[in-house]
Coordinates of C-alpha atoms in Angstrom, one line a residue:
M8 CA -63.0 -55.7 14.8
N9 CA -65.1 -56.4 11.7
H10 CA -64.3 -59.9 10.3
N11 CA -64.5 -58.8 6.7
A12 CA -62.0 -55.9 7.3
V13 CA -59.5 -58.3 8.9
H14 CA -60.0 -60.8 6.1
Q15 CA -59.5 -58.2 3.3
I16 CA -56.3 -56.7 4.9
Q17 CA -54.9 -60.2 5.4
S18 CA -55.5 -60.8 1.7
V19 CA -53.5 -57.7 1.0
L20 CA -50.7 -59.0 3.2
T21 CA -50.6 -62.3 1.4
T22 CA -50.4 -60.5 -2.0
I23 CA -47.5 -58.4 -0.7
E24 CA -45.7 -61.5 0.5
D25 CA -46.2 -63.2 -2.8
K26 CA -44.8 -60.2 -4.8
L27 CA -41.8 -58.9 -2.6
E28 CA -39.5 -59.4 -5.6
A29 CA -41.8 -57.7 -8.1
P30 CA -43.0 -54.2 -8.5
L31 CA -45.9 -53.4 -6.2
D32 CA -48.5 -50.7 -7.0
R33 CA -50.3 -49.6 -3.8
K34 CA -53.3 -48.6 -5.9
D35 CA -53.7 -52.2 -6.9
L36 CA -53.6 -53.2 -3.2
I37 CA -56.3 -50.6 -2.4
R38 CA -58.5 -52.0 -5.2
M39 CA -58.2 -55.5 -4.0
S40 CA -59.1 -54.5 -0.5
F41 CA -62.5 -53.1 -1.7
F42 CA -61.9 -50.0 0.5
S43 CA -61.5 -46.4 -0.6
S44 CA -58.1 -45.0 -0.3
A45 CA -59.3 -42.8 2.6
A46 CA -60.4 -45.9 4.5
F47 CA -57.6 -48.3 3.4
Y48 CA -54.6 -46.5 4.8
P49 CA -55.8 -46.0 8.4
L50 CA -57.3 -49.5 8.5
F51 CA -54.0 -51.0 7.4
Q52 CA -52.1 -48.9 9.9
N53 CA -54.5 -49.9 12.7
L54 CA -54.4 -53.7 11.9
V55 CA -50.8 -54.1 10.8
G56 CA -49.1 -51.5 13.0
T57 CA -47.4 -49.6 10.2
S58 CA -48.1 -48.2 6.7
P59 CA -48.3 -50.3 3.5
K60 CA -45.1 -48.6 2.2
D61 CA -43.2 -49.2 5.4
Y62 CA -44.4 -52.8 5.6
I63 CA -43.3 -53.6 2.1
Q64 CA -39.9 -52.0 2.6
R65 CA -39.2 -53.8 5.8
R66 CA -40.3 -57.2 4.4
R67 CA -38.2 -56.8 1.3
L68 CA -35.2 -55.9 3.4
S69 CA -35.8 -58.7 5.8
M70 CA -36.2 -61.2 3.0
S71 CA -32.9 -59.9 1.5
C72 CA -31.2 -61.0 4.7
R73 CA -31.7 -64.6 3.7
N74 CA -30.2 -64.0 0.3
L75 CA -27.2 -62.3 1.9
I76 CA -26.5 -65.3 4.1
E77 CA -27.6 -68.2 2.0
S78 CA -26.5 -67.2 -1.5
D79 CA -23.5 -65.9 -3.3
E80 CA -25.4 -63.2 -5.2
S81 CA -23.8 -59.9 -5.3
I82 CA -25.2 -57.2 -3.0
L83 CA -26.2 -55.2 -6.0
A84 CA -28.0 -58.1 -7.5
I85 CA -29.9 -58.6 -4.2
A86 CA -30.7 -54.9 -4.1
L87 CA -32.2 -55.0 -7.6
R88 CA -34.1 -58.2 -6.9
Y89 CA -35.9 -56.4 -4.0
Q90 CA -36.7 -53.3 -6.1
Y91 CA -34.0 -51.0 -5.1
A92 CA -32.5 -48.9 -7.8
S93 CA -29.0 -48.9 -6.6
Y94 CA -26.5 -50.4 -4.1
E95 CA -26.4 -47.2 -2.1
S96 CA -30.2 -46.8 -1.6
Y97 CA -30.4 -50.5 -0.6
S98 CA -27.5 -50.2 1.8
R99 CA -28.8 -47.1 3.5
A100 CA -32.2 -48.7 4.0
F101 CA -30.7 -52.0 5.2
K102 CA -28.5 -50.3 7.8
R103 CA -31.4 -48.2 9.1
L104 CA -33.3 -51.4 9.7
T105 CA -30.6 -53.7 11.0
G106 CA -27.9 -51.5 12.3
L107 CA -25.4 -53.2 9.9
S108 CA -24.4 -52.6 6.3
P109 CA -25.3 -55.5 4.0
R110 CA -21.7 -56.3 3.7
H111 CA -21.1 -56.5 7.4
Y112 CA -24.4 -58.5 7.8
R113 CA -23.1 -61.1 5.3
V114 CA -19.7 -61.3 7.0
R115 CA -21.2 -61.9 10.4
G116 CA -23.0 -64.9 8.8
E117 CA -25.9 -65.1 11.3
L118 CA -29.4 -65.1 9.8
I119 CA -31.8 -63.0 11.9
I120 CA -34.9 -61.7 10.1
P121 CA -35.4 -58.2 11.5
F122 CA -39.1 -57.8 10.5
G123 CA -41.1 -61.0 10.1
R124 CA -44.2 -61.7 8.1
I125 CA -47.3 -60.5 9.9
T126 CA -50.4 -62.7 10.2
L127 CA -53.8 -61.3 11.5
V128 CA -55.4 -63.8 13.8
E129 CA -59.0 -63.7 15.1
N130 CA -59.8 -65.3 18.4
P131 CA -63.5 -65.6 19.5
I132 CA -63.7 -64.3 23.0
G133 CA -67.0 -63.9 24.8
G134 CA -69.0 -64.0 21.6
N135 CA -66.8 -61.3 20.0
N136 CA -63.8 -61.6 17.6
Q137 CA -60.6 -60.3 19.1
M138 CA -57.9 -59.6 16.5
K139 CA -54.2 -60.4 17.2
R140 CA -51.3 -59.3 15.1
R141 CA -48.6 -62.0 15.1
M142 CA -45.3 -61.9 13.4
N143 CA -43.3 -64.9 12.2
Q144 CA -46.2 -67.3 12.9
A145 CA -44.9 -70.0 10.7
P146 CA -41.4 -70.4 12.2
L147 CA -42.9 -70.0 15.7
K148 CA -45.4 -72.8 15.0
E149 CA -42.6 -75.0 13.6
L150 CA -40.4 -74.4 16.7
L151 CA -43.2 -75.3 19.2
S152 CA -44.5 -78.3 17.2
V153 CA -41.3 -80.3 17.8
N154 CA -39.9 -78.9 21.1
S155 CA -40.9 -78.8 24.7
G156 CA -39.5 -76.6 27.5
L157 CA -39.8 -73.3 29.2
L158 CA -41.4 -70.6 26.9
L159 CA -40.1 -67.1 27.5
D160 CA -42.1 -64.1 26.2
I161 CA -39.6 -61.1 26.3
D162 CA -41.1 -57.7 25.8
I163 CA -39.4 -54.3 25.8
D164 CA -40.8 -51.9 28.4
N165 CA -42.1 -48.5 27.2
F166 CA -40.7 -49.1 23.7
E167 CA -42.9 -46.4 22.2
Q168 CA -41.2 -43.9 24.4
V169 CA -37.9 -44.9 22.9
N170 CA -39.2 -44.2 19.4
Q171 CA -40.6 -40.8 20.5
Q172 CA -37.6 -39.6 22.4
Y173 CA -34.8 -40.9 20.2
S174 CA -36.5 -41.6 16.8
R175 CA -37.8 -44.7 15.1
A176 CA -34.4 -45.3 13.5
A177 CA -33.0 -45.6 17.1
G178 CA -35.8 -48.1 17.9
D179 CA -34.9 -50.1 14.8
V180 CA -31.3 -50.4 15.9
I181 CA -32.4 -51.7 19.3
L182 CA -34.9 -54.2 17.8
A183 CA -32.1 -55.5 15.5
E184 CA -29.7 -55.9 18.5
V185 CA -32.1 -57.4 21.0
P186 CA -32.2 -60.9 19.4
N187 CA -28.5 -60.9 18.9
R188 CA -28.1 -60.4 22.7
I189 CA -30.7 -63.0 23.6
N190 CA -29.1 -65.6 21.2
K191 CA -25.6 -64.9 22.6
I192 CA -26.8 -65.9 26.1
L193 CA -28.7 -68.9 24.9
N194 CA -25.7 -70.1 22.9
E195 CA -23.5 -69.9 25.9
Y196 CA -25.7 -72.6 27.5
G197 CA -25.7 -74.7 24.4
I198 CA -29.2 -73.6 23.2
Y199 CA -29.1 -72.9 19.5
R200 CA -32.8 -72.2 18.9
P201 CA -32.9 -68.5 18.0
A202 CA -35.2 -66.0 19.6
I203 CA -38.3 -65.3 17.3
R204 CA -39.7 -61.8 17.1
I205 CA -43.6 -62.2 17.3
H206 CA -44.6 -58.5 17.7
N207 CA -43.0 -55.1 17.2
D208 CA -41.1 -55.2 20.5
E209 CA -41.8 -58.8 21.7
F210 CA -39.7 -61.9 21.3
I211 CA -40.2 -65.7 22.1
A212 CA -37.3 -67.9 23.2
L213 CA -37.6 -71.6 24.3
L214 CA -35.4 -73.1 26.9
P215 CA -35.2 -77.0 26.8
D216 CA -36.7 -79.2 29.4
S217 CA -33.2 -80.3 30.5
S218 CA -31.9 -76.8 31.3
D219 CA -30.7 -76.6 34.9
H220 CA -29.9 -72.9 34.6
A221 CA -33.4 -71.5 33.6
E222 CA -33.4 -68.8 36.4
T223 CA -29.8 -67.8 35.6
I224 CA -30.5 -67.6 31.9
V225 CA -33.6 -65.4 32.4
Q226 CA -31.6 -63.0 34.6
R227 CA -28.7 -62.9 32.3
I228 CA -31.0 -62.1 29.4
M229 CA -32.5 -59.3 31.4
D230 CA -29.1 -57.9 32.3
A231 CA -27.8 -58.2 28.7
L232 CA -30.8 -56.3 27.4
K233 CA -30.3 -53.5 29.9
A234 CA -26.8 -52.8 28.7
P235 CA -26.7 -49.5 26.8
Y236 CA -27.4 -49.4 23.0
S237 CA -25.4 -46.9 20.8
F238 CA -27.3 -44.8 18.3
Q239 CA -25.4 -42.0 16.7
E240 CA -24.1 -40.1 19.7
E241 CA -26.8 -41.4 22.1
S242 CA -26.5 -44.1 24.7
I243 CA -29.9 -45.7 25.1
Q244 CA -31.0 -48.1 27.9
I245 CA -34.1 -50.3 28.0
T246 CA -35.6 -52.8 30.3
V247 CA -37.7 -55.9 29.5
S248 CA -40.5 -57.8 31.1
I249 CA -40.5 -61.6 30.8
G250 CA -43.3 -64.1 31.0
I251 CA -42.4 -67.7 31.7
T252 CA -44.5 -70.8 31.2
P253 CA -43.9 -74.5 30.8
F254 CA -44.7 -75.8 27.3
E255 CA -45.2 -79.4 25.9
K256 CA -45.0 -80.0 22.2
H257 CA -48.2 -82.0 22.2
Q258 CA -50.1 -78.8 23.4
E259 CA -51.7 -76.3 21.0
W260 CA -48.8 -73.9 20.3
S261 CA -50.8 -70.7 20.2
E262 CA -52.2 -71.5 23.7
G263 CA -48.7 -71.7 25.0
V264 CA -47.8 -68.5 23.5
D265 CA -50.9 -66.8 25.0
R266 CA -50.0 -68.2 28.4
A267 CA -46.4 -66.8 28.1
E268 CA -47.9 -63.4 26.9
S269 CA -50.3 -63.3 29.9
A270 CA -47.4 -64.0 32.3
M271 CA -45.4 -61.2 30.6
K272 CA -48.3 -58.7 31.1
E273 CA -48.4 -59.7 34.8
A274 CA -44.7 -58.9 35.0
K275 CA -45.5 -55.5 33.6
R276 CA -48.4 -55.0 36.1
Q277 CA -46.0 -55.8 38.9
G278 CA -43.7 -52.9 37.9
K279 CA -41.9 -54.0 34.7
N280 CA -38.3 -55.0 34.5
K281 CA -39.4 -58.3 36.1
A282 CA -39.9 -61.9 35.2
F283 CA -43.2 -63.7 36.1
H284 CA -43.8 -67.5 36.1
A285 CA -47.3 -68.8 35.1

């Protein structure tokens, strides 16, 4: 991937993040990228994994989650803050992304960001630059800079098939529910570090060094995520592949994540719906 292209789209992503509470003209984003409109949209889609419009909407809704949990602002005020014209339009979009209405999300009181900030990372491999798309890089780095333990990379098997068969809205419901189920299992074992979404259908969890139940926790997570998900009148089932690797906080955090990801990919090569230790 061309270095300049990655750099320019990353600049666009940074501008979007800086202006989530302000009006955003996509023509301005195209101009700052120095690409033509015809080149910008497919390049953004390829690098980020979704369109500029969809990215902006999902990030605004995700940031509004924090306001719902951490402030006393009215839901209408939050809707207007993130450029929605009415409570109704905001509520519909919010429910499509999270599976809950803004009111129910606030009552539940648990902050889970459904679509995290995306950072484009270039890794030189064999003399070439390989681009990685990583979500929630800042909270992931923060988690791993102060904690050691067993790193779990949890990836949904064949997730694109779910989107194709049941619709992307169904996929969004599953993606909103997956971290809830993971965190519920972790909490039962006294682990209160929430799972972090690092890619479209990929999550990181960290078990502490002192955990005597690692194998049981991993199996319970797999079982919990296999339980059916309800969408409209459909009952949808998924499986996950999990990569597991030890991690020490003095290590480079991204190397630990890469090892866990490699272990996850090996679990998929072995037939999916499996866990693999590296």
